[in-house]
mmCIF file of C-alpha atoms and ligand atoms in Angstrom:
data_model
loop_
_atom_site.group_PDB
_atom_site.id
_atom_site.type_symbol
_atom_site.label_atom_id
_atom_site.label_comp_id
_atom_site.label_asym_id
_atom_site.label_seq_id
_atom_site.Cartn_x
_atom_site.Cartn_y
_atom_site.Cartn_z
ATOM 1 C CA GLU W 1 76.077 108.140 99.231
ATOM 2 C CA LYS W 2 73.385 107.273 96.724
ATOM 3 C CA GLY W 3 71.532 104.792 98.888
ATOM 4 C CA SER W 4 68.854 102.987 96.903
ATOM 5 C CA PHE W 5 69.091 105.432 94.001
ATOM 6 C CA ASP W 6 71.002 104.792 90.780
ATOM 7 C CA HIS W 7 72.251 108.367 90.582
ATOM 8 C CA PHE W 8 72.781 111.329 92.852
ATOM 9 C CA MET W 9 70.471 113.358 90.627
ATOM 10 C CA MET W 10 67.426 111.209 91.448
ATOM 11 C CA LYS W 11 68.392 111.088 95.111
ATOM 12 C CA GLU W 12 68.543 114.863 95.135
ATOM 13 C CA ILE W 13 65.203 115.131 93.354
ATOM 14 C CA TYR W 14 63.749 113.043 96.175
ATOM 15 C CA GLU W 15 65.437 115.219 98.798
ATOM 16 C CA GLN W 16 63.498 118.271 97.612
ATOM 17 C CA PRO W 17 60.675 118.138 100.152
ATOM 18 C CA GLN W 18 63.220 118.103 102.970
ATOM 19 C CA ALA W 19 65.419 120.722 101.327
ATOM 20 C CA VAL W 20 62.465 123.056 100.943
ATOM 21 C CA ARG W 21 61.276 122.364 104.493
ATOM 22 C CA GLN W 22 64.672 123.314 105.840
ATOM 23 C CA THR W 23 64.780 126.463 103.697
ATOM 24 C CA LEU W 24 61.425 127.591 105.071
ATOM 25 C CA ALA W 25 62.138 126.631 108.690
ATOM 26 C CA GLY W 26 62.163 129.527 111.111
ATOM 27 C CA ARG W 27 61.524 132.042 108.334
ATOM 28 C CA VAL W 28 57.721 131.899 107.990
ATOM 29 C CA ASP W 29 55.406 132.275 110.970
ATOM 30 C CA PRO W 30 52.731 129.573 110.450
ATOM 31 C CA ALA W 31 49.991 131.506 112.227
ATOM 32 C CA ALA W 32 50.629 134.991 110.868
ATOM 33 C CA GLY W 33 52.014 133.892 107.476
ATOM 34 C CA SER W 34 54.686 136.599 107.872
ATOM 35 C CA VAL W 35 58.266 136.236 106.704
ATOM 36 C CA ASP W 36 61.271 137.064 108.892
ATOM 37 C CA LEU W 37 64.662 137.335 107.258
ATOM 38 C CA SER W 38 66.432 138.797 110.251
ATOM 39 C CA GLY W 39 68.566 135.595 110.261
ATOM 40 C CA ALA W 40 70.120 137.053 107.080
ATOM 41 C CA GLY W 41 70.767 140.266 109.009
ATOM 42 C CA LEU W 42 68.174 142.132 106.961
ATOM 43 C CA SER W 43 65.715 144.204 108.975
ATOM 44 C CA PRO W 44 62.293 144.935 107.436
ATOM 45 C CA ASP W 45 63.089 148.629 107.360
ATOM 46 C CA ARG W 46 66.398 148.187 105.536
ATOM 47 C CA LEU W 47 64.776 145.792 103.044
ATOM 48 C CA ARG W 48 61.969 148.165 102.285
ATOM 49 C CA SER W 49 64.380 151.067 101.709
ATOM 50 C CA PHE W 50 65.395 149.743 98.312
ATOM 51 C CA GLU W 51 63.801 151.125 95.154
ATOM 52 C CA ARG W 52 64.979 148.559 92.651
ATOM 53 C CA ILE W 53 66.209 144.981 92.600
ATOM 54 C CA GLN W 54 68.987 143.658 90.368
ATOM 55 C CA ILE W 55 69.337 139.897 90.147
ATOM 56 C CA VAL W 56 72.546 138.257 88.820
ATOM 57 C CA ALA W 57 73.222 134.501 88.451
ATOM 58 C CA CYS W 58 74.196 131.843 85.933
ATOM 59 C CA GLY W 59 72.443 128.821 84.410
ATOM 60 C CA THR W 60 69.887 127.221 86.624
ATOM 61 C CA ALA W 61 70.318 129.892 89.283
ATOM 62 C CA TRP W 62 69.512 132.512 86.611
ATOM 63 C CA HIS W 63 66.315 130.599 85.854
ATOM 64 C CA ALA W 64 65.426 130.790 89.546
ATOM 65 C CA GLY W 65 66.057 134.532 89.270
ATOM 66 C CA LEU W 66 63.528 134.783 86.433
ATOM 67 C CA VAL W 67 60.914 133.261 88.734
ATOM 68 C CA GLY W 68 62.020 135.667 91.475
ATOM 69 C CA ARG W 69 61.508 138.683 89.207
ATOM 70 C CA ARG W 70 57.849 137.812 88.670
ATOM 71 C CA LEU W 71 57.283 137.301 92.362
ATOM 72 C CA ILE W 72 59.013 140.493 93.514
ATOM 73 C CA GLU W 73 57.259 142.574 90.863
ATOM 74 C CA ALA W 74 53.877 141.085 91.716
ATOM 75 C CA TRP W 75 54.154 141.125 95.523
ATOM 76 C CA ALA W 76 56.586 143.920 96.354
ATOM 77 C CA ARG W 77 55.770 146.069 93.314
ATOM 78 C CA LEU W 78 59.422 146.946 92.749
ATOM 79 C CA PRO W 79 61.135 146.974 89.374
ATOM 80 C CA VAL W 80 63.434 144.007 88.939
ATOM 81 C CA GLN W 81 66.133 143.431 86.378
ATOM 82 C CA VAL W 82 67.546 139.892 85.951
ATOM 83 C CA ASP W 83 70.882 139.478 84.197
ATOM 84 C CA VAL W 84 73.040 136.546 83.383
ATOM 85 C CA ALA W 85 76.087 137.310 85.561
ATOM 86 C CA SER W 86 78.539 137.077 82.657
ATOM 87 C CA GLU W 87 76.572 139.757 80.762
ATOM 88 C CA PHE W 88 75.883 142.059 83.649
ATOM 89 C CA ARG W 89 79.072 144.103 83.424
ATOM 90 C CA TYR W 90 78.789 144.781 79.704
ATOM 91 C CA GLY W 91 75.472 146.560 80.033
ATOM 92 C CA GLU W 92 76.882 149.539 82.013
ATOM 93 C CA PRO W 93 74.778 148.434 84.960
ATOM 94 C CA LEU W 94 72.308 150.949 86.382
ATOM 95 C CA VAL W 95 72.758 149.992 90.008
ATOM 96 C CA ASP W 96 73.509 152.295 92.948
ATOM 97 C CA GLY W 97 72.867 152.558 96.662
ATOM 98 C CA ARG W 98 69.121 152.405 96.169
ATOM 99 C CA THR W 99 69.395 149.093 94.353
ATOM 100 C CA LEU W 100 69.601 145.769 96.136
ATOM 101 C CA THR W 101 71.664 143.360 94.065
ATOM 102 C CA VAL W 102 70.668 139.746 94.644
ATOM 103 C CA ALA W 103 73.278 137.182 93.593
ATOM 104 C CA ILE W 104 72.048 133.580 93.421
ATOM 105 C CA SER W 105 74.497 130.702 93.451
ATOM 106 C CA GLN W 106 74.449 127.162 94.698
ATOM 107 C CA SER W 107 78.243 126.822 95.042
ATOM 108 C CA GLY W 108 78.931 130.461 95.863
ATOM 109 C CA GLU W 109 82.099 130.030 93.752
ATOM 110 C CA THR W 110 80.888 130.791 90.212
ATOM 111 C CA ALA W 111 83.455 133.198 88.780
ATOM 112 C CA ASP W 112 80.981 135.173 86.662
ATOM 113 C CA THR W 113 78.597 135.648 89.563
ATOM 114 C CA LEU W 114 81.371 136.781 91.871
ATOM 115 C CA ALA W 115 82.629 139.238 89.252
ATOM 116 C CA ALA W 116 79.110 140.684 88.945
ATOM 117 C CA VAL W 117 78.889 140.997 92.727
ATOM 118 C CA ARG W 118 82.176 142.920 92.833
ATOM 119 C CA GLU W 119 80.964 145.246 90.085
ATOM 120 C CA ALA W 120 77.648 145.906 91.865
ATOM 121 C CA ARG W 121 79.421 146.695 95.097
ATOM 122 C CA ARG W 122 81.893 148.985 93.306
ATOM 123 C CA LEU W 123 78.865 150.910 92.010
ATOM 124 C CA GLY W 124 77.557 151.241 95.594
ATOM 125 C CA SER W 125 74.830 148.599 95.504
ATOM 126 C CA PRO W 126 74.673 146.350 98.531
ATOM 127 C CA VAL W 127 74.518 142.614 97.786
ATOM 128 C CA LEU W 128 72.290 139.888 99.129
ATOM 129 C CA GLY W 129 73.696 136.428 98.404
ATOM 130 C CA ILE W 130 71.268 133.563 98.020
ATOM 131 C CA VAL W 131 73.763 130.739 98.433
ATOM 132 C CA ASN W 132 73.786 127.087 99.338
ATOM 133 C CA VAL W 133 77.382 126.602 100.461
ATOM 134 C CA GLU W 134 78.041 128.370 103.728
ATOM 135 C CA GLY W 135 81.495 129.821 103.970
ATOM 136 C CA SER W 136 81.778 130.079 100.160
ATOM 137 C CA SER W 137 83.254 133.146 98.450
ATOM 138 C CA LEU W 138 79.808 134.613 97.759
ATOM 139 C CA ALA W 139 78.761 134.069 101.363
ATOM 140 C CA ARG W 140 81.873 135.963 102.468
ATOM 141 C CA GLU W 141 81.684 138.803 99.943
ATOM 142 C CA ALA W 142 77.962 139.572 100.115
ATOM 143 C CA ASP W 143 76.626 142.156 102.558
ATOM 144 C CA TRP W 144 73.887 139.759 103.611
ATOM 145 C CA VAL W 145 73.339 136.052 103.071
ATOM 146 C CA LEU W 146 70.144 134.111 102.742
ATOM 147 C CA THR W 147 71.147 130.484 102.783
ATOM 148 C CA THR W 148 69.274 127.849 100.862
ATOM 149 C CA LYS W 149 69.288 124.709 102.978
ATOM 150 C CA ALA W 150 69.455 122.148 100.200
ATOM 151 C CA GLY W 151 72.422 120.336 101.752
ATOM 152 C CA PRO W 152 75.306 119.208 99.549
ATOM 153 C CA GLU W 153 74.350 118.849 95.890
ATOM 154 C CA VAL W 154 76.592 116.278 94.210
ATOM 155 C CA ALA W 155 75.024 115.778 90.744
ATOM 156 C CA VAL W 156 76.144 118.338 88.193
ATOM 157 C CA PRO W 157 72.554 119.043 87.110
ATOM 158 C CA SER W 158 71.078 121.210 89.790
ATOM 159 C CA THR W 159 67.682 120.112 91.192
ATOM 160 C CA LYS W 160 67.203 120.665 94.890
ATOM 161 C CA ALA W 161 69.377 123.779 94.855
ATOM 162 C CA TYR W 162 67.120 125.263 92.177
ATOM 163 C CA LEU W 163 63.958 124.545 94.118
ATOM 164 C CA THR W 164 65.358 126.044 97.308
ATOM 165 C CA GLN W 165 66.557 129.091 95.373
ATOM 166 C CA VAL W 166 62.999 129.553 94.112
ATOM 167 C CA VAL W 167 61.710 129.212 97.686
ATOM 168 C CA ALA W 168 64.270 131.762 98.948
ATOM 169 C CA LEU W 169 63.043 134.184 96.302
ATOM 170 C CA HIS W 170 59.448 133.674 97.431
ATOM 171 C CA LEU W 171 60.606 134.583 100.928
ATOM 172 C CA LEU W 172 62.479 137.628 99.663
ATOM 173 C CA ALA W 173 59.483 138.815 97.605
ATOM 174 C CA LEU W 174 57.236 138.553 100.699
ATOM 175 C CA ALA W 175 59.784 140.263 102.888
ATOM 176 C CA LEU W 176 60.134 143.121 100.381
ATOM 177 C CA SER W 177 56.358 143.588 100.164
ATOM 178 C CA ARG W 178 55.077 146.672 101.972
ATOM 179 C CA VAL W 179 51.753 144.994 102.630
ATOM 180 C CA GLU W 180 51.285 141.832 104.633
ATOM 181 C CA ARG W 181 50.570 138.756 102.475
ATOM 182 C CA PRO W 182 49.600 136.100 105.027
ATOM 183 C CA GLU W 183 47.909 133.817 102.475
ATOM 184 C CA GLU W 184 51.046 133.611 100.332
ATOM 185 C CA GLY W 185 53.232 133.034 103.405
ATOM 186 C CA ARG W 186 51.040 130.197 104.645
ATOM 187 C CA MET W 187 50.765 128.764 101.148
ATOM 188 C CA LEU W 188 54.551 128.365 101.016
ATOM 189 C CA LEU W 189 54.430 126.115 104.113
ATOM 190 C CA GLN W 190 52.417 123.589 102.120
ATOM 191 C CA LEU W 191 55.159 123.255 99.581
ATOM 192 C CA PRO W 192 57.134 120.321 101.045
ATOM 193 C CA GLN W 193 54.086 118.135 101.262
ATOM 194 C CA ARG W 194 52.966 119.116 97.739
ATOM 195 C CA ILE W 195 56.410 118.259 96.354
ATOM 196 C CA GLU W 196 56.098 114.861 98.002
ATOM 197 C CA GLN W 197 52.803 114.305 96.166
ATOM 198 C CA THR W 198 54.451 115.491 92.930
ATOM 199 C CA LEU W 199 57.218 112.876 93.240
ATOM 200 C CA ALA W 200 54.503 110.242 92.747
ATOM 201 C CA MET W 201 54.424 111.310 89.104
ATOM 202 C CA GLU W 202 57.652 109.326 88.578
ATOM 203 C CA PRO W 203 56.221 106.229 86.791
ATOM 204 C CA ARG W 204 54.155 108.379 84.409
ATOM 205 C CA VAL W 205 57.130 110.630 83.643
ATOM 206 C CA ARG W 206 59.404 107.657 83.082
ATOM 207 C CA GLU W 207 56.989 106.204 80.545
ATOM 208 C CA LEU W 208 56.808 109.517 78.665
ATOM 209 C CA ALA W 209 60.570 110.034 78.795
ATOM 210 C CA ARG W 210 61.094 106.655 77.124
ATOM 211 C CA GLN W 211 58.867 107.757 74.285
ATOM 212 C CA LEU W 212 60.734 111.037 73.901
ATOM 213 C CA ALA W 213 64.279 109.762 74.300
ATOM 214 C CA GLY W 214 64.769 109.228 70.580
ATOM 215 C CA GLN W 215 63.955 112.802 69.612
ATOM 216 C CA SER W 216 66.657 115.229 68.607
ATOM 217 C CA HIS W 217 64.793 118.501 69.308
ATOM 218 C CA LEU W 218 62.182 119.437 71.860
ATOM 219 C CA PHE W 219 60.410 122.630 72.654
ATOM 220 C CA TYR W 220 59.099 123.840 75.967
ATOM 221 C CA ILE W 221 56.491 126.592 76.087
ATOM 222 C CA GLY W 222 54.675 128.501 78.803
ATOM 223 C CA ARG W 223 53.482 131.957 79.838
ATOM 224 C CA GLY W 224 54.476 133.999 82.896
ATOM 225 C CA LEU W 225 55.965 131.833 85.638
ATOM 226 C CA ASP W 226 55.414 128.801 83.433
ATOM 227 C CA TYR W 227 57.778 130.312 80.873
ATOM 228 C CA ALA W 228 60.525 130.705 83.475
ATOM 229 C CA VAL W 229 60.036 127.043 84.539
ATOM 230 C CA ALA W 230 59.997 125.973 80.885
ATOM 231 C CA MET W 231 63.494 127.478 80.507
ATOM 232 C CA GLU W 232 64.766 125.386 83.383
ATOM 233 C CA GLY W 233 63.104 122.275 81.984
ATOM 234 C CA ALA W 234 64.795 122.797 78.603
ATOM 235 C CA LEU W 235 68.210 123.374 80.183
ATOM 236 C CA LYS W 236 67.937 120.236 82.258
ATOM 237 C CA LEU W 237 67.143 118.137 79.197
ATOM 238 C CA LYS W 238 69.992 119.581 77.113
ATOM 239 C CA GLU W 239 72.474 119.301 79.900
ATOM 240 C CA ILE W 240 72.085 115.616 80.728
ATOM 241 C CA SER W 241 70.397 113.907 77.729
ATOM 242 C CA TYR W 242 72.124 115.993 75.024
ATOM 243 C CA ILE W 243 68.792 116.375 73.311
ATOM 244 C CA HIS W 244 68.505 119.903 71.906
ATOM 245 C CA ALA W 245 65.723 121.757 73.644
ATOM 246 C CA GLU W 246 64.535 125.357 73.583
ATOM 247 C CA ALA W 247 62.043 127.173 75.702
ATOM 248 C CA TYR W 248 59.769 129.825 74.284
ATOM 249 C CA ALA W 249 57.216 132.197 75.693
ATOM 250 C CA ALA W 250 54.114 130.479 74.310
ATOM 251 C CA GLY W 251 52.947 133.644 72.651
ATOM 252 C CA GLU W 252 56.224 133.953 70.747
ATOM 253 C CA LEU W 253 55.784 130.672 68.877
ATOM 254 C CA LYS W 254 53.931 132.202 66.012
ATOM 255 C CA HIS W 255 56.545 134.935 65.630
ATOM 256 C CA GLY W 256 59.062 132.491 64.117
ATOM 257 C CA THR W 257 59.511 129.262 65.932
ATOM 258 C CA LEU W 258 56.313 127.730 64.648
ATOM 259 C CA ALA W 259 58.205 127.256 61.397
ATOM 260 C CA LEU W 260 60.197 124.517 63.158
ATOM 261 C CA ILE W 261 57.140 122.507 64.083
ATOM 262 C CA GLU W 262 56.816 119.526 61.806
ATOM 263 C CA PRO W 263 55.074 116.183 62.134
ATOM 264 C CA GLY W 264 56.255 114.344 65.261
ATOM 265 C CA ARG W 265 58.034 117.342 66.840
ATOM 266 C CA THR W 266 57.289 117.320 70.562
ATOM 267 C CA VAL W 267 56.353 120.418 72.509
ATOM 268 C CA VAL W 268 56.071 120.323 76.302
ATOM 269 C CA ALA W 269 53.458 122.904 77.196
ATOM 270 C CA LEU W 270 53.159 124.211 80.712
ATOM 271 C CA ALA W 271 49.649 125.371 81.572
ATOM 272 C CA THR W 272 49.481 125.684 85.345
ATOM 273 C CA GLN W 273 47.904 129.173 85.579
ATOM 274 C CA GLU W 274 44.174 129.390 85.074
ATOM 275 C CA ALA W 275 44.149 132.948 83.761
ATOM 276 C CA LEU W 276 46.667 132.063 81.051
ATOM 277 C CA ARG W 277 45.410 128.611 80.230
ATOM 278 C CA THR W 278 43.078 129.374 77.348
ATOM 279 C CA LYS W 279 45.803 131.244 75.513
ATOM 280 C CA THR W 280 48.378 128.515 76.038
ATOM 281 C CA VAL W 281 45.869 125.930 74.866
ATOM 282 C CA GLY W 282 45.525 128.097 71.754
ATOM 283 C CA ASN W 283 49.274 127.714 71.158
ATOM 284 C CA MET W 284 49.029 123.963 71.717
ATOM 285 C CA VAL W 285 46.352 123.814 69.041
ATOM 286 C CA GLU W 286 48.688 125.711 66.642
ATOM 287 C CA VAL W 287 51.359 123.063 67.284
ATOM 288 C CA LYS W 288 48.950 120.162 66.735
ATOM 289 C CA ALA W 289 47.674 121.722 63.533
ATOM 290 C CA ARG W 290 51.241 121.346 62.162
ATOM 291 C CA GLY W 291 51.451 117.722 63.188
ATOM 292 C CA GLY W 292 53.400 118.400 66.395
ATOM 293 C CA ARG W 293 52.959 116.321 69.515
ATOM 294 C CA VAL W 294 51.996 118.084 72.713
ATOM 295 C CA VAL W 295 52.798 116.981 76.245
ATOM 296 C CA ALA W 296 50.819 119.243 78.572
ATOM 297 C CA VAL W 297 51.658 119.930 82.216
ATOM 298 C CA THR W 298 48.559 121.024 84.082
ATOM 299 C CA PRO W 299 46.934 120.526 87.487
ATOM 300 C CA ASP W 300 44.848 117.442 88.120
ATOM 301 C CA ARG W 301 41.556 119.312 88.222
ATOM 302 C CA PRO W 302 38.548 118.547 86.026
ATOM 303 C CA ASP W 303 38.324 122.061 84.559
ATOM 304 C CA ALA W 304 42.020 122.165 83.680
ATOM 305 C CA ARG W 305 42.140 118.604 82.334
ATOM 306 C CA LYS W 306 39.063 119.128 80.235
ATOM 307 C CA GLU W 307 40.327 122.231 78.547
ATOM 308 C CA VAL W 308 43.907 120.998 78.063
ATOM 309 C CA GLU W 309 43.166 117.450 76.978
ATOM 310 C CA VAL W 310 41.557 118.636 73.768
ATOM 311 C CA ALA W 311 44.920 119.890 72.531
ATOM 312 C CA ALA W 312 47.310 117.429 74.177
ATOM 313 C CA ASP W 313 48.610 114.025 73.126
ATOM 314 C CA ALA W 314 49.830 113.271 76.630
ATOM 315 C CA LEU W 315 49.172 114.798 80.005
ATOM 316 C CA LEU W 316 51.475 115.242 82.984
ATOM 317 C CA ALA W 317 48.946 115.990 85.722
ATOM 318 C CA LEU W 318 50.322 117.879 88.718
ATOM 319 C CA PRO W 319 48.688 117.344 92.112
ATOM 320 C CA ASP W 320 45.887 119.793 92.630
ATOM 321 C CA ALA W 321 47.500 122.506 94.796
ATOM 322 C CA PRO W 322 47.171 126.266 95.369
ATOM 323 C CA GLU W 323 47.800 127.870 92.022
ATOM 324 C CA GLY W 324 50.811 129.863 93.248
ATOM 325 C CA LEU W 325 52.668 126.617 93.978
ATOM 326 C CA LEU W 326 51.978 124.936 90.658
ATOM 327 C CA PRO W 327 54.828 126.442 88.649
ATOM 328 C CA VAL W 328 57.233 125.343 91.373
ATOM 329 C CA LEU W 329 55.792 121.849 91.380
ATOM 330 C CA ALA W 330 55.971 121.715 87.577
ATOM 331 C CA ALA W 331 59.756 121.848 87.785
ATOM 332 C CA VAL W 332 59.807 118.402 89.410
ATOM 333 C CA PRO W 333 58.365 116.311 86.517
ATOM 334 C CA LEU W 334 60.566 118.303 84.122
ATOM 335 C CA GLN W 335 63.640 117.302 86.143
ATOM 336 C CA MET W 336 62.485 113.683 86.037
ATOM 337 C CA LEU W 337 61.736 113.877 82.308
ATOM 338 C CA ALA W 338 65.304 114.974 81.649
ATOM 339 C CA TYR W 339 66.638 112.318 84.033
ATOM 340 C CA PHE W 340 64.800 109.385 82.465
ATOM 341 C CA ALA W 341 65.489 110.576 78.872
ATOM 342 C CA ALA W 342 69.185 110.724 79.779
ATOM 343 C CA VAL W 343 69.170 107.301 81.402
ATOM 344 C CA GLU W 344 67.343 105.860 78.401
ATOM 345 C CA ARG W 345 70.059 107.303 76.140
ATOM 346 C CA GLY W 346 72.814 105.866 78.314
ATOM 347 C CA CYS W 347 74.163 109.215 79.392
ATOM 348 C CA ASP W 348 76.205 109.863 82.519
ATOM 349 C CA VAL W 349 73.479 111.701 84.387
ATOM 350 C CA ASP W 350 75.522 112.882 87.374
ATOM 351 C CA ARG W 351 78.545 113.933 85.313
ATOM 352 C CA PRO W 352 77.422 115.137 81.887
ATOM 353 C CA ARG W 353 80.183 115.668 79.333
ATOM 354 C CA ASN W 354 82.015 118.972 79.244
ATOM 355 C CA LEU W 355 80.422 120.345 82.442
ATOM 356 C CA ALA W 356 81.702 121.001 85.947
ATOM 357 C CA LYS W 357 79.725 121.350 89.134
ATOM 358 C CA SER W 358 81.289 124.639 89.986
ATOM 359 C CA VAL W 359 82.536 126.981 87.221
ATOM 360 C CA THR W 360 85.373 128.970 88.640
ATOM 361 C CA VAL W 361 86.618 130.557 85.397
ATOM 362 C CA GLU W 362 84.939 133.441 83.569
HETATM 363 C C1 LIG X 401 72.625 123.383 85.617
HETATM 364 C C2 LIG X 401 73.576 123.931 86.581
HETATM 365 C C3 LIG X 401 74.307 125.160 86.230
HETATM 366 C C4 LIG X 401 74.531 126.066 87.457
HETATM 367 C C5 LIG X 401 75.416 127.268 87.124
HETATM 368 C C6 LIG X 401 75.548 128.192 88.347
HETATM 369 O O1 LIG X 401 71.971 122.308 86.172
HETATM 370 O O2 LIG X 401 73.733 123.412 87.667
HETATM 371 O O3 LIG X 401 73.647 125.917 85.213
HETATM 372 O O4 LIG X 401 73.269 126.456 87.918
HETATM 373 O O5 LIG X 401 76.662 126.836 86.722
HETATM 374 O O6 LIG X 401 76.129 127.508 89.416
HETATM 375 P P1 LIG X 401 76.033 128.125 90.864
HETATM 376 O O7 LIG X 401 74.619 128.075 91.282
HETATM 377 O O8 LIG X 401 76.919 127.238 91.702
HETATM 378 O O9 LIG X 401 76.536 129.542 90.809
#
């Protein structure tokens, strides 16, 4: 039940530290920082025998896959393709026995994802399911299963399942890596506590959401991992508040979308990565020069604040945490922003119109 929360969605947002803790439990050695996925039946040798990774998923799970691609490419140095499951089959998929297909699904019952899994297996590619519901169709059909331990997710908008999918992909990327990455492994163990700190942003996010709730269009921008998280933020807002939102790679703005920036148009800019910050701030300046309003998401550190504040109308300051965790943490205020905007607009947050929790038709 919802307990003291008004909606399951907020309850599930608050369950994220625990969901992530459970997803990490027994899989990361705290001393060595090493990752062990033998619980999923995947030995290190088998994992490292693959030459390519193909990710298939839908909606929010696809957005988790986009984060996963960055991590696997950076840490395991393997080429990764991410496809929306419903599109996978039409591209004459280039998967074979040397490709590990990774299917991500909360419910494990999404028809498009299951169809993609069957196609991958037909082509000889073994499948790893990243799935929340044990005993689901995906859990049964996949060759190996890495369970996310989010617990039952009731609200239609996915929150804790998304975060645990992202965590599972961090684990997979580390397990696929041919070199030990103890720092990254140990960093992950800080995540539950960092998410708890991030939840304290609630009052600030609520205030901002009230200001934004009357808008009819919003943009989300970011670079690298921030772009993948921006896509999830935009989907969450559309899905429950019915405000139209689009995510763009920050550098793409000036290739067309900037034409849509007019006075008062709000852009949520994610700037969590130091190496990309100056460029993203440049894009924020472009938005402001056209009269747009910028809400910036950046870590609560003097250097970051100082650089970003110049081009921002409002700041959502994330707790200062290891940089690798910041894009994951940034998802939390974006979930809350969507939630409070939807509540402000009187929407049915847990059961948005036209949507089902589990989509079992193609
Ligand atoms: C959005 C949302 C959907 C699901 C998608 C896939 O908040 O929940 O986009 O992520 O329908 O569902 P699963 O993960 O069950 O395959």
